[in-house]
PDB file of C-alpha atoms in Angstrom:
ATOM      1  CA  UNK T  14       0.000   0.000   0.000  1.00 48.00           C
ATOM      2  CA  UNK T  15       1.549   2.781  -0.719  1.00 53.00           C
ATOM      3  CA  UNK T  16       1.371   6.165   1.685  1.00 48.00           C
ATOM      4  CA  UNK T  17       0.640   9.405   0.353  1.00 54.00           C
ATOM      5  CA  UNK T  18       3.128  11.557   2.424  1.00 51.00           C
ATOM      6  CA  UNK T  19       1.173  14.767   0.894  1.00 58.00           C
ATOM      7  CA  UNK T  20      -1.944  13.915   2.982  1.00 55.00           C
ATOM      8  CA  UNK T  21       0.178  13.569   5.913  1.00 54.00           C
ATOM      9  CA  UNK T  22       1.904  16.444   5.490  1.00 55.00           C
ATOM     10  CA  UNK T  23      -0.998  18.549   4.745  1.00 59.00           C
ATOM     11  CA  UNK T  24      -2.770  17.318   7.651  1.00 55.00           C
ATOM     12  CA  UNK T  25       0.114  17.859  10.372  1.00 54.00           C
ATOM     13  CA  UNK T  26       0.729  21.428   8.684  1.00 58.00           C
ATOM     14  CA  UNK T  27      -3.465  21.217  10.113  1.00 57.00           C
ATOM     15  CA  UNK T  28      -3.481  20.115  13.187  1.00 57.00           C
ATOM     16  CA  UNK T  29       0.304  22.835  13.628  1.00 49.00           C
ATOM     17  CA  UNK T  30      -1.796  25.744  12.437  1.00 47.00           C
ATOM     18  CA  UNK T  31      -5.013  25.203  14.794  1.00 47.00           C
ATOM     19  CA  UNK T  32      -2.317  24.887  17.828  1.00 46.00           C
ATOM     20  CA  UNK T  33      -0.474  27.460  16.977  1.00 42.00           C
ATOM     21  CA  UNK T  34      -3.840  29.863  16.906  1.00 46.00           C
ATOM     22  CA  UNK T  35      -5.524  28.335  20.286  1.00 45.00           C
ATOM     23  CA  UNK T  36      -2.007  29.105  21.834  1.00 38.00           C
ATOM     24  CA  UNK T  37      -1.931  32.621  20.980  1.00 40.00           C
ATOM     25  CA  UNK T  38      -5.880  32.972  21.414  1.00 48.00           C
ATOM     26  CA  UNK T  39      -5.445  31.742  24.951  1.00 42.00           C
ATOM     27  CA  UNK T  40      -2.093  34.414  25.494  1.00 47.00           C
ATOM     28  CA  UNK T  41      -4.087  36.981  23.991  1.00 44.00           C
ATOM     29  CA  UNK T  42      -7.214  36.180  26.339  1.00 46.00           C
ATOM     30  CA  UNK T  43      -4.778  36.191  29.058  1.00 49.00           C
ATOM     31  CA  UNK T  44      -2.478  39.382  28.661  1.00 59.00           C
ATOM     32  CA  UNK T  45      -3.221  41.993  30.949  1.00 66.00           C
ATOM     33  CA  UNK T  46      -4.500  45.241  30.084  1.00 67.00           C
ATOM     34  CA  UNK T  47      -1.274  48.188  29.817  1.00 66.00           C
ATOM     35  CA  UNK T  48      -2.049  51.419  29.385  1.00 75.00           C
ATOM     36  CA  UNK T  49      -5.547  52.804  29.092  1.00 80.00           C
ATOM     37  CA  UNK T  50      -6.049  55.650  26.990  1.00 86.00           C
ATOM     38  CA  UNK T  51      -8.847  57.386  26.795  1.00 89.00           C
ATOM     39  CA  UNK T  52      -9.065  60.142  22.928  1.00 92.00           C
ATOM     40  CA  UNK T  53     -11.669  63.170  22.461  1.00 93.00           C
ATOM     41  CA  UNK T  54     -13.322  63.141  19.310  1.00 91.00           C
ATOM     42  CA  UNK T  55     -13.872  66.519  17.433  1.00 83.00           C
ATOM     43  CA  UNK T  56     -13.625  69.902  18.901  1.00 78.00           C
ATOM     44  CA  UNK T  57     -15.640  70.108  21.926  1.00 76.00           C
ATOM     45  CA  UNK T  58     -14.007  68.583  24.391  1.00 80.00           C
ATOM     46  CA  UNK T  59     -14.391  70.818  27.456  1.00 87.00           C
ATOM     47  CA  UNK T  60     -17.007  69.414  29.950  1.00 90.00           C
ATOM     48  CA  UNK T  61     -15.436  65.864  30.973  1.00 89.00           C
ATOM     49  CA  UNK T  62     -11.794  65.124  31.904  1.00 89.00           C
ATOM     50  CA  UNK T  63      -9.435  61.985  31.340  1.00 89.00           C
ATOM     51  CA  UNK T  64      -9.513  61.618  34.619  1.00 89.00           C
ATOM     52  CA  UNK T  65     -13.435  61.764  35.381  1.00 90.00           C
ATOM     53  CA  UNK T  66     -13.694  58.869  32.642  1.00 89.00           C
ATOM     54  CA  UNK T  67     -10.744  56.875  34.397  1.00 88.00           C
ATOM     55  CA  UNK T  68     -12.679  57.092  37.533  1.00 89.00           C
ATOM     56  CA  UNK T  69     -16.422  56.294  36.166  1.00 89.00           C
ATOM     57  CA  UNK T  70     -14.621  52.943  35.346  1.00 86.00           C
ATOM     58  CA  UNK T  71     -13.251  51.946  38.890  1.00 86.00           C
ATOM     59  CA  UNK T  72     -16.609  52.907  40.315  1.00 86.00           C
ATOM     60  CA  UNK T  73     -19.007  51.375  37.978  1.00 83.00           C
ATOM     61  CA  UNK T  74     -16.544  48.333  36.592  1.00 78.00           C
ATOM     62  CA  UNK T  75     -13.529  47.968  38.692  1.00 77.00           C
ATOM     63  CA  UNK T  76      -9.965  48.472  37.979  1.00 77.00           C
ATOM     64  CA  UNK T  77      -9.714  47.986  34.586  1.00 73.00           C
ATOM     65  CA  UNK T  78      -5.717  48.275  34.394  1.00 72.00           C
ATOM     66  CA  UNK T  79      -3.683  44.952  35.031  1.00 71.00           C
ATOM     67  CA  UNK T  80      -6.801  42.776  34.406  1.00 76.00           C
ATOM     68  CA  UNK T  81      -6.564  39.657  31.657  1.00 80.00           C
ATOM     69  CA  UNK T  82      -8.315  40.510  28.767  1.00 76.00           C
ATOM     70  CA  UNK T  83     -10.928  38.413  28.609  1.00 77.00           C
ATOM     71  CA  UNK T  84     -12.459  39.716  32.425  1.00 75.00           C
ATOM     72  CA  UNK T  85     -12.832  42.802  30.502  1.00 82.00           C
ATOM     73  CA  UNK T  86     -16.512  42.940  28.584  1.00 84.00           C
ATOM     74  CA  UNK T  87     -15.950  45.782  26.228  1.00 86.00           C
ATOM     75  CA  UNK T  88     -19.964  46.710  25.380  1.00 90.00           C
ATOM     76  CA  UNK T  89     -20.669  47.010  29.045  1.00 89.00           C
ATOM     77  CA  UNK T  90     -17.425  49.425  29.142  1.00 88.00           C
ATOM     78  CA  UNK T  91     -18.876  51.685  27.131  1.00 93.00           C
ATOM     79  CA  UNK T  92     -22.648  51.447  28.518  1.00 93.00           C
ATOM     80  CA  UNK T  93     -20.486  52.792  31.598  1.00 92.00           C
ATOM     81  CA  UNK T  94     -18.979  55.514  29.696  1.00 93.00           C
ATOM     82  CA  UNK T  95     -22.109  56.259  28.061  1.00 94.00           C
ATOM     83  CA  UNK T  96     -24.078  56.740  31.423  1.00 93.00           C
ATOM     84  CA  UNK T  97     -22.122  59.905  31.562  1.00 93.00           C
ATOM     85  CA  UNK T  98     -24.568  63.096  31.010  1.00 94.00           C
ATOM     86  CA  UNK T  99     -21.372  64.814  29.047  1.00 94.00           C
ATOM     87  CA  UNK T 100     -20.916  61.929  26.679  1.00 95.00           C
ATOM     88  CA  UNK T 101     -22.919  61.550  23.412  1.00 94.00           C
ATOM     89  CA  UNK T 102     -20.747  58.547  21.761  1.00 94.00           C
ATOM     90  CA  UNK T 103     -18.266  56.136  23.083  1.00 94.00           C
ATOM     91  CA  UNK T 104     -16.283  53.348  21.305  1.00 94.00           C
ATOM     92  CA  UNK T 105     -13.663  51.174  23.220  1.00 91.00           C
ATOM     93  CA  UNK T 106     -11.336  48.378  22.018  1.00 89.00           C
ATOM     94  CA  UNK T 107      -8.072  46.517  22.511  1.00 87.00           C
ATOM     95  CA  UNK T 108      -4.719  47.168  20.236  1.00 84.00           C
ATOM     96  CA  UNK T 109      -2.973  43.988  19.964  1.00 79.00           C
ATOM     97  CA  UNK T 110      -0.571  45.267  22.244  1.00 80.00           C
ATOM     98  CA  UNK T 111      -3.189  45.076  24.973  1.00 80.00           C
ATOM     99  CA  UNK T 112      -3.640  48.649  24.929  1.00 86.00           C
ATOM    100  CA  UNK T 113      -7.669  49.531  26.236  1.00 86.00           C
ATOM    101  CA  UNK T 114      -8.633  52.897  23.656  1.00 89.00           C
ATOM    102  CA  UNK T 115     -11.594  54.752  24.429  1.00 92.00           C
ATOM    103  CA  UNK T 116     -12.671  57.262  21.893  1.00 95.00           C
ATOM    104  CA  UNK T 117     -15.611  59.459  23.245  1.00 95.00           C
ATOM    105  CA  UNK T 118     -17.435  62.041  21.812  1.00 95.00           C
ATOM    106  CA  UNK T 119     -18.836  64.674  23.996  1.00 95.00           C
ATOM    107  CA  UNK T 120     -22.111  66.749  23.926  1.00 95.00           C
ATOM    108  CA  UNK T 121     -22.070  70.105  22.307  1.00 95.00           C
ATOM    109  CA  UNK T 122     -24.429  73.169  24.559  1.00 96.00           C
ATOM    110  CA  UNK T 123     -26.218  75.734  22.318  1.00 97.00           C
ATOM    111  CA  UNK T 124     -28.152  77.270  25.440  1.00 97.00           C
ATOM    112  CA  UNK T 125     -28.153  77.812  28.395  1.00 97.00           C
ATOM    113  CA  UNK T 126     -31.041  77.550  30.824  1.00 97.00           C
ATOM    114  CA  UNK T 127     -31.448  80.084  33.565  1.00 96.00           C
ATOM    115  CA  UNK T 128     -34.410  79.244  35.451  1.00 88.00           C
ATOM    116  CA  UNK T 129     -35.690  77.330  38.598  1.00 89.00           C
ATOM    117  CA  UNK T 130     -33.613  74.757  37.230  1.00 91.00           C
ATOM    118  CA  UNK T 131     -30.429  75.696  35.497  1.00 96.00           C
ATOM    119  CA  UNK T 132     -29.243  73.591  32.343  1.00 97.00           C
ATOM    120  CA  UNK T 133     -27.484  73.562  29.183  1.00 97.00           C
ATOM    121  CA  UNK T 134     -30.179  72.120  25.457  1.00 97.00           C
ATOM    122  CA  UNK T 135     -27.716  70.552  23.456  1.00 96.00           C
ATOM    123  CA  UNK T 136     -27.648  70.290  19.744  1.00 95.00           C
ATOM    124  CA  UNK T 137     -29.677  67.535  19.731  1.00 95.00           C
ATOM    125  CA  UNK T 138     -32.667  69.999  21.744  1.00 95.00           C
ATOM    126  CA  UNK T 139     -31.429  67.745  24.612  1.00 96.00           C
ATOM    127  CA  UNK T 140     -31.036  69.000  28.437  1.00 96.00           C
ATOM    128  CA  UNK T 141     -27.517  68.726  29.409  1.00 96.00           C
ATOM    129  CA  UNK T 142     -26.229  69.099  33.355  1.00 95.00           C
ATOM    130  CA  UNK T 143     -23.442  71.982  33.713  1.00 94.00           C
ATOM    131  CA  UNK T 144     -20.252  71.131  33.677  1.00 89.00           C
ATOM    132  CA  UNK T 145     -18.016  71.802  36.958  1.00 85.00           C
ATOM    133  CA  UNK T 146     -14.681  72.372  34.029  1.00 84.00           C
ATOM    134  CA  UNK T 147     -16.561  75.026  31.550  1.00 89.00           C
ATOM    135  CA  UNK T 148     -18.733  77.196  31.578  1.00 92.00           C
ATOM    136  CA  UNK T 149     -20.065  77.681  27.722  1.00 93.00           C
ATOM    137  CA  UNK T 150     -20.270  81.075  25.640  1.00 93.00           C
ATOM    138  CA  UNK T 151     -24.034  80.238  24.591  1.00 96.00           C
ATOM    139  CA  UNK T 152     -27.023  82.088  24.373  1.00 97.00           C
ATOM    140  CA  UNK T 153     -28.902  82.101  27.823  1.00 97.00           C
ATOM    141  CA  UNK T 154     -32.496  81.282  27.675  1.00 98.00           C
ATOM    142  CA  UNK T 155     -34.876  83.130  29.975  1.00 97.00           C
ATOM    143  CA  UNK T 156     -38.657  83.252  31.094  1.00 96.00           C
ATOM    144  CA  UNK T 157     -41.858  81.117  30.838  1.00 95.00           C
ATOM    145  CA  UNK T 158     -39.166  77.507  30.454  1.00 95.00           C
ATOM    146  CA  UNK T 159     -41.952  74.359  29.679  1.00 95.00           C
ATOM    147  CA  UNK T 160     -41.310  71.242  27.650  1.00 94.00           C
ATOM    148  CA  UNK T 161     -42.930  73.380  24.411  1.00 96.00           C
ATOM    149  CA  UNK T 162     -41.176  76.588  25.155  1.00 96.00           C
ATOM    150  CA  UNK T 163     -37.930  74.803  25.070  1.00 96.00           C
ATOM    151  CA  UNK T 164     -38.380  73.355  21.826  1.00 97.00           C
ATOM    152  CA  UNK T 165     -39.491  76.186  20.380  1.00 97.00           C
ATOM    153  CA  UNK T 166     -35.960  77.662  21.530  1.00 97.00           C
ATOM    154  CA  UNK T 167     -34.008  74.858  20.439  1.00 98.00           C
ATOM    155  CA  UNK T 168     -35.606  75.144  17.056  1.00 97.00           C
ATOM    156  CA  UNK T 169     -33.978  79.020  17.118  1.00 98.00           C
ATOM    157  CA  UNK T 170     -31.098  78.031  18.322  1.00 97.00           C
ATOM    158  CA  UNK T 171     -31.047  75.451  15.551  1.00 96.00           C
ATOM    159  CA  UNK T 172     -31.458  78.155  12.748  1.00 97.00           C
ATOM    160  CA  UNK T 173     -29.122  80.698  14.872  1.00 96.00           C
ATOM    161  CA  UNK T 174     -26.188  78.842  14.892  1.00 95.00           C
ATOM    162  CA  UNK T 175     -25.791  77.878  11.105  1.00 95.00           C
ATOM    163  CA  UNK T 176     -25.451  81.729  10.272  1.00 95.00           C
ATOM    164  CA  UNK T 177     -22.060  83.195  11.464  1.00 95.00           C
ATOM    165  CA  UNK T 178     -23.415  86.515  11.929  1.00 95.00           C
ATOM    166  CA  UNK T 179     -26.547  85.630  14.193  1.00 96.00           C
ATOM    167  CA  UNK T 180     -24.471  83.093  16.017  1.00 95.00           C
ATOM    168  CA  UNK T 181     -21.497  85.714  16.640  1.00 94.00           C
ATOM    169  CA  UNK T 182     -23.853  88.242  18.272  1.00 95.00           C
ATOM    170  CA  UNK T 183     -27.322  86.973  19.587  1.00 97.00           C
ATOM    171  CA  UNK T 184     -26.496  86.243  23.182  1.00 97.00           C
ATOM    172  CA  UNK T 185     -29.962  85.618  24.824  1.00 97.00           C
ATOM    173  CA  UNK T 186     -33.083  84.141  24.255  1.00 97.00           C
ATOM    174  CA  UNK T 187     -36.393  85.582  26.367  1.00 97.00           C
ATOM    175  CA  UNK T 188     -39.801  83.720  26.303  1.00 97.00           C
ATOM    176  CA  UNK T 189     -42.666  85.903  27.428  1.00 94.00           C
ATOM    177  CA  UNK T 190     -44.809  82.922  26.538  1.00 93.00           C
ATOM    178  CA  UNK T 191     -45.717  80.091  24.261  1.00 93.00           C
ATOM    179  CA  UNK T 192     -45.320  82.079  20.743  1.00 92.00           C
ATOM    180  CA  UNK T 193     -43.519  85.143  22.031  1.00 95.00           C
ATOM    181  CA  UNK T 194     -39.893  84.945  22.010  1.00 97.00           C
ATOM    182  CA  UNK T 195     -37.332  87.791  21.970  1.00 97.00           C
ATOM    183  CA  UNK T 196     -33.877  87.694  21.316  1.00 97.00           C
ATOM    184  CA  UNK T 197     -30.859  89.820  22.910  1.00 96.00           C
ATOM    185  CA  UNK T 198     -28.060  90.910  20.831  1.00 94.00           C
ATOM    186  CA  UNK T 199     -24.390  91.412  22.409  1.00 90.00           C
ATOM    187  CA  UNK T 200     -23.790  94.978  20.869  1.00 85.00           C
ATOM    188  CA  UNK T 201     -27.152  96.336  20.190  1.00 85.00           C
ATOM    189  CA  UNK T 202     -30.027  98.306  22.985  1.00 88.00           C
ATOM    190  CA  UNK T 203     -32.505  96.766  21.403  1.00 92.00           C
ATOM    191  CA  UNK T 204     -33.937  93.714  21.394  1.00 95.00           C
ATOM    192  CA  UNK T 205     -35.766  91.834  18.683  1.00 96.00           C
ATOM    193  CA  UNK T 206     -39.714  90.648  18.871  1.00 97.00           C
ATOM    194  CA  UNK T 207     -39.257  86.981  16.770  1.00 96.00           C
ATOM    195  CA  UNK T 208     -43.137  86.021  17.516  1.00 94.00           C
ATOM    196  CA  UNK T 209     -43.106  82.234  17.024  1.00 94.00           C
ATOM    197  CA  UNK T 210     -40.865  79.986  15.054  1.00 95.00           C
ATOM    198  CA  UNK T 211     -42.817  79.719  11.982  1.00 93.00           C
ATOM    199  CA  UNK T 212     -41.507  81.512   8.933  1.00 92.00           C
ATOM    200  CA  UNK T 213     -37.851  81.926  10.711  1.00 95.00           C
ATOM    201  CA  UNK T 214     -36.046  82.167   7.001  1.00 94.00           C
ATOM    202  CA  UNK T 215     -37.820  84.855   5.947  1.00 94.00           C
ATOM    203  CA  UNK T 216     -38.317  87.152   9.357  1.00 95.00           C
ATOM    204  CA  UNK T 217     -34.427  86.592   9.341  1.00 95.00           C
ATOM    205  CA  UNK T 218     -33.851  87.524   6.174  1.00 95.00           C
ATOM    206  CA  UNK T 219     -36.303  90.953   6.941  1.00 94.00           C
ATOM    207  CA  UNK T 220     -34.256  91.754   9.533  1.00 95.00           C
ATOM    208  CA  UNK T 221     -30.401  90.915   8.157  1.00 95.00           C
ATOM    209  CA  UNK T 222     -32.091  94.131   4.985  1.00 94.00           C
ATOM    210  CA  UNK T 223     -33.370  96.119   8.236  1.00 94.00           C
ATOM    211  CA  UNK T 224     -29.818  95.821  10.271  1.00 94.00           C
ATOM    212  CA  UNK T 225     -27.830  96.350   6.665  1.00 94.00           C
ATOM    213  CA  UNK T 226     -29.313  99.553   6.287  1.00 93.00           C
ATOM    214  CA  UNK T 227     -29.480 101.000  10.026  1.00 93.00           C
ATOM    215  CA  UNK T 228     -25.960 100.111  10.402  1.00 93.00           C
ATOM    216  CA  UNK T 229     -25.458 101.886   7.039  1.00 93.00           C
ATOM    217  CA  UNK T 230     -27.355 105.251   8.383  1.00 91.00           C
ATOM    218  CA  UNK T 231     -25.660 104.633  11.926  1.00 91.00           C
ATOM    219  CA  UNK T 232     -29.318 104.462  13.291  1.00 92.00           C
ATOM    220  CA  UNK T 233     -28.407 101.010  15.313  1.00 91.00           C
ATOM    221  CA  UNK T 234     -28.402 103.030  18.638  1.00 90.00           C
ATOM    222  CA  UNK T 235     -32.083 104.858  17.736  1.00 92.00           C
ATOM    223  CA  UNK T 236     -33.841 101.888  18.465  1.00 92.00           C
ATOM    224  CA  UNK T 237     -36.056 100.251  21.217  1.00 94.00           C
ATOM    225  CA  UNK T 238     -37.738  97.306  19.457  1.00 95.00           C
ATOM    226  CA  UNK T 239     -37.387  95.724  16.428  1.00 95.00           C
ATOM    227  CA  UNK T 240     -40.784  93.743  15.384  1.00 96.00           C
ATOM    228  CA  UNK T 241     -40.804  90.845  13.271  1.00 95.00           C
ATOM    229  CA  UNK T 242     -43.820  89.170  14.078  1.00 91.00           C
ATOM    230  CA  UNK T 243     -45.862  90.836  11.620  1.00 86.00           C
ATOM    231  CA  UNK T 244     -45.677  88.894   8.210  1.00 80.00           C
ATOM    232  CA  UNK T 245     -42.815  90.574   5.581  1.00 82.00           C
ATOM    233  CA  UNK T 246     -42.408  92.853   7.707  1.00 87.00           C
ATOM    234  CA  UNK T 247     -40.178  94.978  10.199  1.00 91.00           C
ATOM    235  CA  UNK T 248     -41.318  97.052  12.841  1.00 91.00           C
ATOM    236  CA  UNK T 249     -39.192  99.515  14.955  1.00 89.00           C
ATOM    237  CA  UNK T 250     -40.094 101.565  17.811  1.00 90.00           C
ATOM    238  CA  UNK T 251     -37.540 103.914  18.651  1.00 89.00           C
ATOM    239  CA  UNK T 252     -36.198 105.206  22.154  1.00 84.00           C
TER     240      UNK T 252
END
C-alpha cells in the first residue's frame, strides 16, 4: 500500500496551524490590560476630563488596568462611559498590544437655561447638566421655560447657529410665553420681537435688509424694538 506523504503532510501542517492559533488565542485572552487611553473626538471637548472617565470605570466596573483581557466585557465598558450626562458617543477596544482605547465624543451646549432649574439644550434639543470644568459662551435662555417653550428655543437656536453673523452676536433668548420669544443681541439696545418659530427664514432675512441699512445710516443706537412678528415685515419703535 503505498502512503501518500502529501496527505500527511498537509494534515500535520493542520493540526500545527489550529495549535499554533488556540495558543496565541489563549495568550491573547490572558495578557493583561497596559495602558488605558482614553481620545476626544472633534472639537468640543471641554465638559469631561481623562480623569473623570478613568474614575467612572473603577466605580461602575472595577480596575480595569492589570486585568486579563478576557475579564474585561468591552460593550458594558462603554454602557459605563455612556451613562455619563457629558458623553454623546463612546467606542472602546483593545490594540494587539493590549492597549484599552476609548474614543468618546462629547455633547455640544447651544443654550443655556437660567431658570428654577439651570441647564445647558444641546444640539440635539437635549437638556444637558453643567459642567463643573466650563462654563459655555451660549445664548442664555430666559422666562416662561416648559417642555414646548424649550423646543421652540431649540428650534432658534437650531437656525441661529448655522449663520455666522446671528451666532457671533445673539447672546440671549427671552420667552414671554408660548409664541412670544425675543432675542438679545451682544452689541445692540434693542432687542428683537421673533413672535413664534414659523416663517424663521424669511423674518431673518427681513431683519439681516433692516440691520444692513441702520448700520449703514448709523441708526443702530435709535432703536427700542425691532418687530418681526408681523408677516414681511419689520417694525421699529424707537427710544
Amino acid at each position: 500500500m503505498q502512503v501518500n506523504w502529501n496527505y500527511i503532510k498537509l494534515a500535520l501542517l493542520s493540526i500545527s496551524v489550529v495549535g499554533l492559533y488556540g495558543f496565541a488565542d489563549h495568550r491573547s485572552k490572558n495578557r493583561e490590560i497596559g495602558d488605558i487611553t482614553v481620545k476626544f473626538l472633534g472639537d468640543n471637548n471641554l465638559y469631561l476630563t481623562e480623569d473623570a472617565v478613568n474614575k467612572l470605570l473603577i466605580q461602575n466596573y472595577g480596575t480595569v488596568k492589570n486585568r486579563p483581557k478576557e475579564q474585561l466585557v468591552l460593550n458594558t465598558i462603554e454602557e459605563v462611559i455612556l451613562s455619563n450626562e457629558m458623553v454623546k458617543n463612546a467606542q472602546v477596544y483593545f490594540t494587539v498590544n493590549g492597549e484599552l482605547i476609548s474614543k468618546i465624543v462629547q455633547r455640544k451646549p447651544i443654550g443655556r437655561v437660567e431658570g428654577v432649574s439651570k441647564f445647558y439644550l444641546d444640539d440635539t434639543g437635549q437638556r444637558m447638566p453643567l459642567s463643573r470644568h466650563h462654563s459655555a459662551r451660549v445664548p442664555i435662555i430666559t422666562g416662561e421655560i416648559t417642555g414646548k417653550t424649550l423646543e421652540d428655543a431649540y428650534v432658534i437656536l437650531d437656525y441661529i447657529n448655522e449663520d455666522d453673523f446671528l451666532r457671533k452676536n445673539v447672546i440671549g433668548i427671552h420667552i414671554e410665553e408660548e409664541g412670544k420669544y425675543q432675542l438679545r443681541f451682544r452689541m445692540e439696545n434693542f432687542v428683537v420681537n421673533l413672535g413664534g418659530i414659523d416663517n424663521l427664514n424669511a423674518k431673518f432675512k427681513n431683519f439681516m435688509a433692516f440691520y444692513a441699512k441702520a448700520a449703514k445710516d448709523n441708526s443702530l443706537e435709535d432703536y427700542a424694538i425691532v418687530s418681526l412678528e408681523f408677516n414681511n415685515q419689520v417694525v421699529c419703535t424707537k427710544i
